[in-house]
Amino acid sequence: MRNTQDTQLLFELSHAGRRATRLPACDVPETPVAELLPAGVLAAAPPELPELAEPHVVRHFTNLSTQNMSVDTHFYPLGSCTMKHNPKRNERAAAYFGALHPLQPQESIQGILRLLYEAQQYLCEISGLPACSLQPAAGAQGELAALLVAAAYFKDQGQSHRRKVLVPDSAHGTNPASAVMAGFGVVTVKTKTSGAVDMDDFHAKLDDDIAVFMITNPNTVGIFEPNMGPIAEAVHARGGLIYLDGANMNAILGIARPGDFGVDMQHYNPHKTFSGPHGGGGPGAGPICVTDKLAPYLPAPVVAKRGEGREASGENGGAEYFLDFDRPKTIGRLRSFLGNVGVMVRAYAYIRSHGPDGLRAVSDNAVLNANYLLSRVKHFLPVPQGDRCMHEFVASGAKLKSERGVSAMDLAKRLLDYGYHAPTVYFPLTVKEAIMVEPTETESKATLDAFAETLFKITGEDPDLLHEAPHTTPISRPDEVQAARQPRMCYCG
Amino acid sequence: MPYLYNTPDETREMLDAIGVGSIEDLLAMVPADFRLRRALDLPPAMGEMELDQHMQMLAGQNHDASDKVCFLGGGAYDHFIPAVVDAIGGRGEFYTSYTPYQAEVAQGNLQAMFEYQSLVCRLTGMDISNSSLYDGASAAAEGVMMALASKPGRNRVLAPASLHPEYRETIETYLANLDVEVVTLPTPAGVLSIDELRAALNDQTACVLLQQPNFFGCLEDADAATAAAHEAGALLISVFDPISLGLLKRPGDYNAGDGADIVVAEGHSLGSPLAMGGPYLGILACKEALVRRMPGRIVGQTTDRRGKPCFVLTLQTREQHIRRDKATSNVCSNQALFALRAAVYLAQLGPQGLQETAGLCLQKTRYLADRLATTERFKPAFKVPVFKEFVLRDRECDVDAFIAAALDAGFLAGVPLGRWYPDLDDCLLIAVTEKRTKEELDRFVAFVEALAKDTEAAELGEMAESFG
């Protein structure tokens, strides 16, 4: 049963003089602070933090946690976001590396360096691209990193005139935003109802100024881009590069490799593909893989190895792992230290838990589950892309909207009442009243059946009931206009 | 396969319902030319127990702050983490949830982020905080991008050498293809000279970065730097250590409340582990006038359709999923889980707890710095007040050998500075947090003294041999 009384903010719970953590007494001879630091740098008063007892803190945040849906508690068919089960064994594994300092002598961190080196190799094998940097801190930063790599490469080639990045209109918003941050201009390429790139529009926009074509494949409509071959050929013929937004790698593990279908650079979202928890919005990570000719430009350091080890025996033998900073053509760094190592430990644990057959089974089952759900949903919510999908599909609520006045948002909100997280709605922008569903491989047929039946039931419910949904959640339909017009982003009581 | 439900029977039923013979048939849209016709070349699968043993084996090849006494800093610190932070941060309802786009089923995350933002504002004296960025370095780069956007026509960024060198490198990477000049001001005395800052400022300067305490642990004249930047029409971006604000003036209070315009920090010290440098927590906050140029997510308070107070993501028209190529930044994932941990940490410590933590860092740092300065091996590199870190010059000019010997003796001794500062290649950066005990500090000093004696003895031995 949910606690409905404790909805106060931390600051409202505060009472002067309450304490939780007490620090130990100082065990070295103390000098008055005023003798150690000049008056000008000191605060006039202690920081303005709430004063609470530990039980307050625990109860407050525990009660907040119960107001969240999560993968541990609910089905989360959130298209494009790949909300699959987050294995507990990976959390334990990551904790083994929690007390490592990033600037330790390298001889004292051979275990983690070996892990990261192997993780780089696995990502290369899965992508079909030979070089990898683990540094980017999130998918969007991976995009930025790869575009900066492309810019540096073209500059080196004396081709700085290549200022144009082509992005399909169905792409994630991070793609155009990253291209602009890397100093490129963005040209949008249309896609068709099927989700495929409009080849006429593509050819009309392709010229010798192209730097990069950014493609998501499988794309955001959940299909494998049918023109992938001709697109890569045409872009390469013009001297451009292909970038893969790796958000949907969950669909093709062991089935197809981006490097084999013409991709020059890609990022991974380990929190999607390799099951890192999403953490309410982060952390993720955004490692990138590239072709040999782009390898010199990768963000440094990368993890490298000297000598051969006897790794099967659990000893590194004569092998020595090290951080390779000596990369004169590197684009530099995108954050401090090595990257989101903790996320990579989880990804590594996931890959080692599955092996080659297991990863293939992950994608097979992600595709099976998505197609099965599509086959059940298409009868009452049309799926413009057709009868087949990879790991996700996009249904359209346009007919329901015009006939009954029920929007994709209404459906999404009503699903919350039934204990399902809402699918992604209104994305991609190319499908009217888009409802994007991704069940992932870690759900059962029974869950998919129950979800399809609930969705069907909702489409027949009283429209007024739906407009005001959800009805059972702690709050319903917050006023976002008010939030934006009279922003209140800080407790100032 | 560890996490799959579908049995062969269910798979058959599902394929029949779809109307295909096999999963292979479902993959027909992947062109044959692109199909991988072999298994991935990866090691075979491990069960949970084998995986656990394997991970423990790898972990066993490391030393870390749990088995060595850690004096490493340089932007990552071995601070104490109360158990409450792990207990709350480990709740699946927080760590397996998604970005709170569906506010009705994410009030827990949204309220926690609103509280995080409020705590950051109170700690720094700023008006608005976002709900986190990747880490301190990338937050600094985003802060610079904000400053440039708010000062159109100005394309000069001033960054003293006392700014964390990896932050400067990150800023330079972000600005690589934009027409912006990053000017490094030398800091031979360990801190920025205000006269040199004034001389470098001009009407093209968009912002000045100032780290307090700086990368060397030294305390800068933040009031004067703020005044100088503002007189030249530039913004002051403060890079701060959140723990230091238990004692030090808030960036918003610099120069009698004139204040920094944008503040950024590495927030991992607030309740997140060292974790080999990541994931960490990028803190970014600013004055109200700059909010529309802010990158990343922001949570706002509003009311729902029944009039009940609640929280939502707000000002989303700045963001990439709405504004695409015209967004303030490409940030999508942030570090929400670590922002949550920071909120729990600050709530758990409270004003006294943070003040005591900062006080212990200050006292123990002073104690160790004074003791090491009396050894024959080291002397202080700079003569300015420090907070939780300090730079020592190695009279033997053999920092690498010292670090290796210290590791053998049980210490993660310090960060060698030569990688970033050729003129400081005989220098070590040593950090002392509240976790270090007097016994550990004394043991380290004794080790340094013994090392000096050993070196002396060895040298005498060599001399004896050469004369023998």
PDB file of C-alpha atoms in Angstrom, chain A residues 280-488:
ATOM      1  CA  GLY A 280      15.693   7.297 -14.448  1.00  0.00           C
ATOM      2  CA  GLY A 281      17.492   8.978 -17.352  1.00  0.00           C
ATOM      3  CA  GLY A 282      21.119   7.962 -16.968  1.00  0.00           C
ATOM      4  CA  PRO A 283      23.914   7.043 -16.804  1.00  0.00           C
ATOM      5  CA  GLY A 284      24.341   5.511 -20.177  1.00  0.00           C
ATOM      6  CA  ALA A 285      27.502   5.302 -22.211  1.00  0.00           C
ATOM      7  CA  GLY A 286      28.293   5.823 -25.869  1.00  0.00           C
ATOM      8  CA  PRO A 287      31.320   3.838 -27.054  1.00  0.00           C
ATOM      9  CA  ILE A 288      32.083   4.200 -30.745  1.00  0.00           C
ATOM     10  CA  CYS A 289      33.555   1.852 -33.346  1.00  0.00           C
ATOM     11  CA  VAL A 290      35.087   3.000 -36.641  1.00  0.00           C
ATOM     12  CA  THR A 291      36.968   1.741 -39.697  1.00  0.00           C
ATOM     13  CA  ASP A 292      40.762   1.526 -39.781  1.00  0.00           C
ATOM     14  CA  LYS A 293      41.185   4.782 -41.685  1.00  0.00           C
ATOM     15  CA  LEU A 294      39.252   6.661 -38.982  1.00  0.00           C
ATOM     16  CA  ALA A 295      40.947   4.915 -36.040  1.00  0.00           C
ATOM     17  CA  PRO A 296      43.729   7.509 -35.539  1.00  0.00           C
ATOM     18  CA  TYR A 297      41.121  10.168 -34.756  1.00  0.00           C
ATOM     19  CA  LEU A 298      39.271   8.297 -31.978  1.00  0.00           C
ATOM     20  CA  PRO A 299      38.960  10.003 -28.592  1.00  0.00           C
ATOM     21  CA  ALA A 300      41.942   9.053 -26.432  1.00  0.00           C
ATOM     22  CA  PRO A 301      42.865   7.180 -24.391  1.00  0.00           C
ATOM     23  CA  VAL A 302      41.976   3.787 -25.814  1.00  0.00           C
ATOM     24  CA  VAL A 303      42.990   0.592 -24.053  1.00  0.00           C
ATOM     25  CA  ALA A 304      45.832  -1.294 -25.740  1.00  0.00           C
ATOM     26  CA  LYS A 305      47.878  -4.404 -25.092  1.00  0.00           C
ATOM     27  CA  ARG A 306      51.518  -5.422 -25.366  1.00  0.00           C
ATOM     28  CA  GLY A 307      52.515  -9.072 -25.570  1.00  0.00           C
ATOM     29  CA  GLU A 308      50.341 -12.157 -25.457  1.00  0.00           C
ATOM     30  CA  GLY A 309      48.666 -13.444 -22.315  1.00  0.00           C
ATOM     31  CA  ARG A 310      47.418 -16.820 -21.176  1.00  0.00           C
ATOM     32  CA  GLU A 311      43.975 -15.457 -20.603  1.00  0.00           C
ATOM     33  CA  ALA A 312      42.128 -18.735 -20.417  1.00  0.00           C
ATOM     34  CA  SER A 313      44.103 -19.631 -17.319  1.00  0.00           C
ATOM     35  CA  GLY A 314      42.996 -16.507 -15.524  1.00  0.00           C
ATOM     36  CA  GLU A 315      46.489 -15.064 -15.670  1.00  0.00           C
ATOM     37  CA  ASN A 316      47.437 -12.300 -18.013  1.00  0.00           C
ATOM     38  CA  GLY A 317      50.768 -14.008 -18.572  1.00  0.00           C
ATOM     39  CA  GLY A 318      53.176 -11.816 -20.451  1.00  0.00           C
ATOM     40  CA  ALA A 319      50.444  -9.452 -21.625  1.00  0.00           C
ATOM     41  CA  GLU A 320      50.430  -5.905 -20.364  1.00  0.00           C
ATOM     42  CA  TYR A 321      47.419  -3.675 -20.797  1.00  0.00           C
ATOM     43  CA  PHE A 322      47.874   0.070 -20.996  1.00  0.00           C
ATOM     44  CA  LEU A 323      46.106   3.298 -21.769  1.00  0.00           C
ATOM     45  CA  ASP A 324      47.249   4.566 -25.133  1.00  0.00           C
ATOM     46  CA  PHE A 325      47.457   8.351 -25.001  1.00  0.00           C
ATOM     47  CA  ASP A 326      50.031   8.515 -27.773  1.00  0.00           C
ATOM     48  CA  ARG A 327      47.594   9.236 -30.573  1.00  0.00           C
ATOM     49  CA  PRO A 328      48.703  12.396 -32.330  1.00  0.00           C
ATOM     50  CA  LYS A 329      45.619  12.653 -34.546  1.00  0.00           C
ATOM     51  CA  THR A 330      43.043  12.133 -31.780  1.00  0.00           C
ATOM     52  CA  ILE A 331      40.100  14.531 -31.654  1.00  0.00           C
ATOM     53  CA  GLY A 332      40.929  14.845 -27.931  1.00  0.00           C
ATOM     54  CA  ARG A 333      38.714  13.981 -25.034  1.00  0.00           C
ATOM     55  CA  LEU A 334      34.981  14.455 -24.512  1.00  0.00           C
ATOM     56  CA  ARG A 335      34.974  14.072 -20.755  1.00  0.00           C
ATOM     57  CA  SER A 336      37.392  13.408 -17.934  1.00  0.00           C
ATOM     58  CA  PHE A 337      39.170  10.094 -17.410  1.00  0.00           C
ATOM     59  CA  LEU A 338      38.292   6.923 -19.341  1.00  0.00           C
ATOM     60  CA  GLY A 339      34.537   7.017 -19.869  1.00  0.00           C
ATOM     61  CA  ASN A 340      31.646   5.374 -18.065  1.00  0.00           C
ATOM     62  CA  VAL A 341      33.637   2.338 -16.969  1.00  0.00           C
ATOM     63  CA  GLY A 342      30.884   1.086 -14.646  1.00  0.00           C
ATOM     64  CA  VAL A 343      28.443   0.885 -17.554  1.00  0.00           C
ATOM     65  CA  MET A 344      31.031  -0.946 -19.650  1.00  0.00           C
ATOM     66  CA  VAL A 345      31.574  -3.492 -16.870  1.00  0.00           C
ATOM     67  CA  ARG A 346      27.851  -4.260 -17.010  1.00  0.00           C
ATOM     68  CA  ALA A 347      27.931  -4.527 -20.808  1.00  0.00           C
ATOM     69  CA  TYR A 348      30.944  -6.824 -20.590  1.00  0.00           C
ATOM     70  CA  ALA A 349      29.175  -9.024 -18.048  1.00  0.00           C
ATOM     71  CA  TYR A 350      26.128  -9.161 -20.315  1.00  0.00           C
ATOM     72  CA  ILE A 351      28.166 -10.194 -23.355  1.00  0.00           C
ATOM     73  CA  ARG A 352      30.046 -12.835 -21.355  1.00  0.00           C
ATOM     74  CA  SER A 353      26.751 -14.163 -19.940  1.00  0.00           C
ATOM     75  CA  HIS A 354      25.390 -14.706 -23.443  1.00  0.00           C
ATOM     76  CA  GLY A 355      28.264 -15.690 -25.675  1.00  0.00           C
ATOM     77  CA  PRO A 356      27.765 -15.747 -29.455  1.00  0.00           C
ATOM     78  CA  ASP A 357      24.716 -18.031 -29.443  1.00  0.00           C
ATOM     79  CA  GLY A 358      23.086 -16.175 -26.601  1.00  0.00           C
ATOM     80  CA  LEU A 359      23.445 -12.777 -28.258  1.00  0.00           C
ATOM     81  CA  ARG A 360      21.970 -14.180 -31.431  1.00  0.00           C
ATOM     82  CA  ALA A 361      19.081 -15.614 -29.397  1.00  0.00           C
ATOM     83  CA  VAL A 362      18.535 -12.182 -27.834  1.00  0.00           C
ATOM     84  CA  SER A 363      17.961 -10.618 -31.235  1.00  0.00           C
ATOM     85  CA  ASP A 364      15.941 -13.551 -32.548  1.00  0.00           C
ATOM     86  CA  ASN A 365      13.605 -13.300 -29.584  1.00  0.00           C
ATOM     87  CA  ALA A 366      13.423  -9.501 -29.676  1.00  0.00           C
ATOM     88  CA  VAL A 367      12.302  -9.806 -33.307  1.00  0.00           C
ATOM     89  CA  LEU A 368       9.920 -12.681 -32.537  1.00  0.00           C
ATOM     90  CA  ASN A 369       8.268 -10.830 -29.672  1.00  0.00           C
ATOM     91  CA  ALA A 370       7.891  -7.623 -31.688  1.00  0.00           C
ATOM     92  CA  ASN A 371       6.396  -9.408 -34.691  1.00  0.00           C
ATOM     93  CA  TYR A 372       4.052 -11.378 -32.502  1.00  0.00           C
ATOM     94  CA  LEU A 373       2.795  -8.245 -30.808  1.00  0.00           C
ATOM     95  CA  LEU A 374       2.516  -6.519 -34.190  1.00  0.00           C
ATOM     96  CA  SER A 375       0.403  -9.408 -35.466  1.00  0.00           C
ATOM     97  CA  ARG A 376      -1.979  -8.955 -32.545  1.00  0.00           C
ATOM     98  CA  VAL A 377      -2.137  -5.143 -32.584  1.00  0.00           C
ATOM     99  CA  LYS A 378      -2.436  -4.460 -36.324  1.00  0.00           C
ATOM    100  CA  HIS A 379      -6.088  -5.620 -36.351  1.00  0.00           C
ATOM    101  CA  PHE A 380      -7.199  -2.661 -34.275  1.00  0.00           C
ATOM    102  CA  LEU A 381      -4.348  -0.159 -34.671  1.00  0.00           C
ATOM    103  CA  PRO A 382      -3.012   0.004 -38.236  1.00  0.00           C
ATOM    104  CA  VAL A 383       0.737  -0.418 -38.675  1.00  0.00           C
ATOM    105  CA  PRO A 384       1.679   1.610 -41.782  1.00  0.00           C
ATOM    106  CA  GLN A 385       5.034  -0.080 -42.244  1.00  0.00           C
ATOM    107  CA  GLY A 386       3.330  -3.433 -43.021  1.00  0.00           C
ATOM    108  CA  ASP A 387       3.223  -6.869 -41.448  1.00  0.00           C
ATOM    109  CA  ARG A 388       6.860  -7.297 -40.542  1.00  0.00           C
ATOM    110  CA  CYS A 389       9.246  -5.513 -38.247  1.00  0.00           C
ATOM    111  CA  MET A 390      12.559  -6.046 -36.566  1.00  0.00           C
ATOM    112  CA  HIS A 391      12.580  -5.355 -32.801  1.00  0.00           C
ATOM    113  CA  GLU A 392       9.887  -2.665 -32.655  1.00  0.00           C
ATOM    114  CA  PHE A 393       6.976  -1.339 -34.675  1.00  0.00           C
ATOM    115  CA  VAL A 394       5.054   1.890 -34.992  1.00  0.00           C
ATOM    116  CA  ALA A 395       1.263   1.709 -35.024  1.00  0.00           C
ATOM    117  CA  SER A 396      -0.857   4.701 -35.976  1.00  0.00           C
ATOM    118  CA  GLY A 397      -3.748   5.966 -33.905  1.00  0.00           C
ATOM    119  CA  ALA A 398      -4.839   8.349 -36.694  1.00  0.00           C
ATOM    120  CA  LYS A 399      -8.020   6.436 -37.532  1.00  0.00           C
ATOM    121  CA  LEU A 400      -8.998   6.163 -33.875  1.00  0.00           C
ATOM    122  CA  LYS A 401      -8.403   9.897 -33.520  1.00  0.00           C
ATOM    123  CA  SER A 402     -10.566  10.836 -36.470  1.00  0.00           C
ATOM    124  CA  GLU A 403     -13.343   8.351 -35.715  1.00  0.00           C
ATOM    125  CA  ARG A 404     -13.563   8.477 -31.925  1.00  0.00           C
ATOM    126  CA  GLY A 405     -11.523  11.496 -30.950  1.00  0.00           C
ATOM    127  CA  VAL A 406      -9.100   9.350 -28.968  1.00  0.00           C
ATOM    128  CA  SER A 407      -5.455  10.373 -29.354  1.00  0.00           C
ATOM    129  CA  ALA A 408      -2.258   8.394 -29.058  1.00  0.00           C
ATOM    130  CA  MET A 409      -1.667  10.304 -25.811  1.00  0.00           C
ATOM    131  CA  ASP A 410      -5.064   9.164 -24.464  1.00  0.00           C
ATOM    132  CA  LEU A 411      -4.165   5.535 -25.149  1.00  0.00           C
ATOM    133  CA  ALA A 412      -0.761   5.972 -23.572  1.00  0.00           C
ATOM    134  CA  LYS A 413      -2.200   7.570 -20.433  1.00  0.00           C
ATOM    135  CA  ARG A 414      -4.926   4.952 -20.073  1.00  0.00           C
ATOM    136  CA  LEU A 415      -2.382   2.130 -20.274  1.00  0.00           C
ATOM    137  CA  LEU A 416      -0.843   3.527 -17.096  1.00  0.00           C
ATOM    138  CA  ASP A 417      -4.085   2.718 -15.264  1.00  0.00           C
ATOM    139  CA  TYR A 418      -3.670  -0.920 -16.233  1.00  0.00           C
ATOM    140  CA  GLY A 419      -0.114  -1.106 -14.937  1.00  0.00           C
ATOM    141  CA  TYR A 420       1.742  -0.767 -18.225  1.00  0.00           C
ATOM    142  CA  HIS A 421       4.285   1.894 -18.950  1.00  0.00           C
ATOM    143  CA  ALA A 422       3.133   3.843 -21.996  1.00  0.00           C
ATOM    144  CA  PRO A 423       4.733   3.151 -25.365  1.00  0.00           C
ATOM    145  CA  THR A 424       6.613   6.009 -27.016  1.00  0.00           C
ATOM    146  CA  VAL A 425       4.045   8.277 -28.677  1.00  0.00           C
ATOM    147  CA  TYR A 426       4.349  10.949 -31.369  1.00  0.00           C
ATOM    148  CA  PHE A 427       7.691   9.578 -32.526  1.00  0.00           C
ATOM    149  CA  PRO A 428       8.851   9.126 -35.188  1.00  0.00           C
ATOM    150  CA  LEU A 429       7.399  12.364 -36.489  1.00  0.00           C
ATOM    151  CA  THR A 430       6.683  10.710 -39.844  1.00  0.00           C
ATOM    152  CA  VAL A 431       3.770   8.591 -38.551  1.00  0.00           C
ATOM    153  CA  LYS A 432       0.515  10.288 -37.544  1.00  0.00           C
ATOM    154  CA  GLU A 433      -0.496   9.605 -33.929  1.00  0.00           C
ATOM    155  CA  ALA A 434       2.524   7.336 -33.697  1.00  0.00           C
ATOM    156  CA  ILE A 435       2.542   4.615 -31.031  1.00  0.00           C
ATOM    157  CA  MET A 436       5.935   2.968 -30.963  1.00  0.00           C
ATOM    158  CA  VAL A 437       6.087  -0.399 -29.239  1.00  0.00           C
ATOM    159  CA  GLU A 438       9.176  -2.389 -28.325  1.00  0.00           C
ATOM    160  CA  PRO A 439       8.481  -5.423 -26.151  1.00  0.00           C
ATOM    161  CA  THR A 440      12.143  -6.638 -25.995  1.00  0.00           C
ATOM    162  CA  GLU A 441      13.185 -10.263 -25.701  1.00  0.00           C
ATOM    163  CA  THR A 442      12.853 -10.430 -21.923  1.00  0.00           C
ATOM    164  CA  GLU A 443       9.045 -10.507 -21.886  1.00  0.00           C
ATOM    165  CA  SER A 444       6.821 -13.576 -21.992  1.00  0.00           C
ATOM    166  CA  LYS A 445       4.086 -14.431 -24.474  1.00  0.00           C
ATOM    167  CA  ALA A 446       1.602 -14.158 -21.606  1.00  0.00           C
ATOM    168  CA  THR A 447       2.678 -10.570 -20.939  1.00  0.00           C
ATOM    169  CA  LEU A 448       2.437  -9.691 -24.628  1.00  0.00           C
ATOM    170  CA  ASP A 449      -1.033 -11.279 -24.878  1.00  0.00           C
ATOM    171  CA  ALA A 450      -2.283  -9.416 -21.838  1.00  0.00           C
ATOM    172  CA  PHE A 451      -0.865  -6.144 -23.143  1.00  0.00           C
ATOM    173  CA  ALA A 452      -2.461  -6.584 -26.592  1.00  0.00           C
ATOM    174  CA  GLU A 453      -5.804  -7.434 -25.001  1.00  0.00           C
ATOM    175  CA  THR A 454      -5.636  -4.405 -22.724  1.00  0.00           C
ATOM    176  CA  LEU A 455      -4.759  -2.114 -25.593  1.00  0.00           C
ATOM    177  CA  PHE A 456      -7.650  -3.519 -27.612  1.00  0.00           C
ATOM    178  CA  LYS A 457     -10.028  -3.075 -24.690  1.00  0.00           C
ATOM    179  CA  ILE A 458      -8.940   0.534 -24.254  1.00  0.00           C
ATOM    180  CA  THR A 459      -9.649   1.390 -27.893  1.00  0.00           C
ATOM    181  CA  GLY A 460     -13.305   0.535 -27.157  1.00  0.00           C
ATOM    182  CA  GLU A 461     -13.616   2.476 -23.914  1.00  0.00           C
ATOM    183  CA  ASP A 462     -15.592   5.675 -23.456  1.00  0.00           C
ATOM    184  CA  PRO A 463     -13.561   8.501 -25.043  1.00  0.00           C
ATOM    185  CA  ASP A 464     -14.282  10.793 -22.081  1.00  0.00           C
ATOM    186  CA  LEU A 465     -12.790   8.235 -19.727  1.00  0.00           C
ATOM    187  CA  LEU A 466      -9.694   8.182 -21.909  1.00  0.00           C
ATOM    188  CA  HIS A 467      -9.332  11.948 -22.193  1.00  0.00           C
ATOM    189  CA  GLU A 468      -9.061  12.157 -18.428  1.00  0.00           C
ATOM    190  CA  ALA A 469      -6.845   9.114 -17.955  1.00  0.00           C
ATOM    191  CA  PRO A 470      -4.924   8.079 -15.995  1.00  0.00           C
ATOM    192  CA  HIS A 471      -7.275   7.724 -13.045  1.00  0.00           C
ATOM    193  CA  THR A 472      -5.345   5.528 -10.640  1.00  0.00           C
ATOM    194  CA  THR A 473      -1.909   7.169 -10.592  1.00  0.00           C
ATOM    195  CA  PRO A 474      -0.718   9.596  -7.889  1.00  0.00           C
ATOM    196  CA  ILE A 475      -1.305  12.512 -10.281  1.00  0.00           C
ATOM    197  CA  SER A 476      -2.970  12.903 -13.667  1.00  0.00           C
ATOM    198  CA  ARG A 477      -2.108  15.051 -16.683  1.00  0.00           C
ATOM    199  CA  PRO A 478       0.155  17.725 -15.273  1.00  0.00           C
ATOM    200  CA  ASP A 479      -0.229  21.213 -16.687  1.00  0.00           C
ATOM    201  CA  GLU A 480       2.896  21.444 -18.810  1.00  0.00           C
ATOM    202  CA  VAL A 481       1.987  24.837 -20.214  1.00  0.00           C
ATOM    203  CA  GLN A 482       1.887  26.329 -16.742  1.00  0.00           C
ATOM    204  CA  ALA A 483       5.189  24.636 -15.923  1.00  0.00           C
ATOM    205  CA  ALA A 484       6.842  26.269 -18.930  1.00  0.00           C
ATOM    206  CA  ARG A 485       5.173  29.702 -18.690  1.00  0.00           C
ATOM    207  CA  GLN A 486       5.678  30.225 -14.968  1.00  0.00           C
ATOM    208  CA  PRO A 487       8.689  28.030 -14.406  1.00  0.00           C
ATOM    209  CA  ARG A 488       9.332  26.948 -10.839  1.00  0.00           C
TER     210      ARG A 488
END
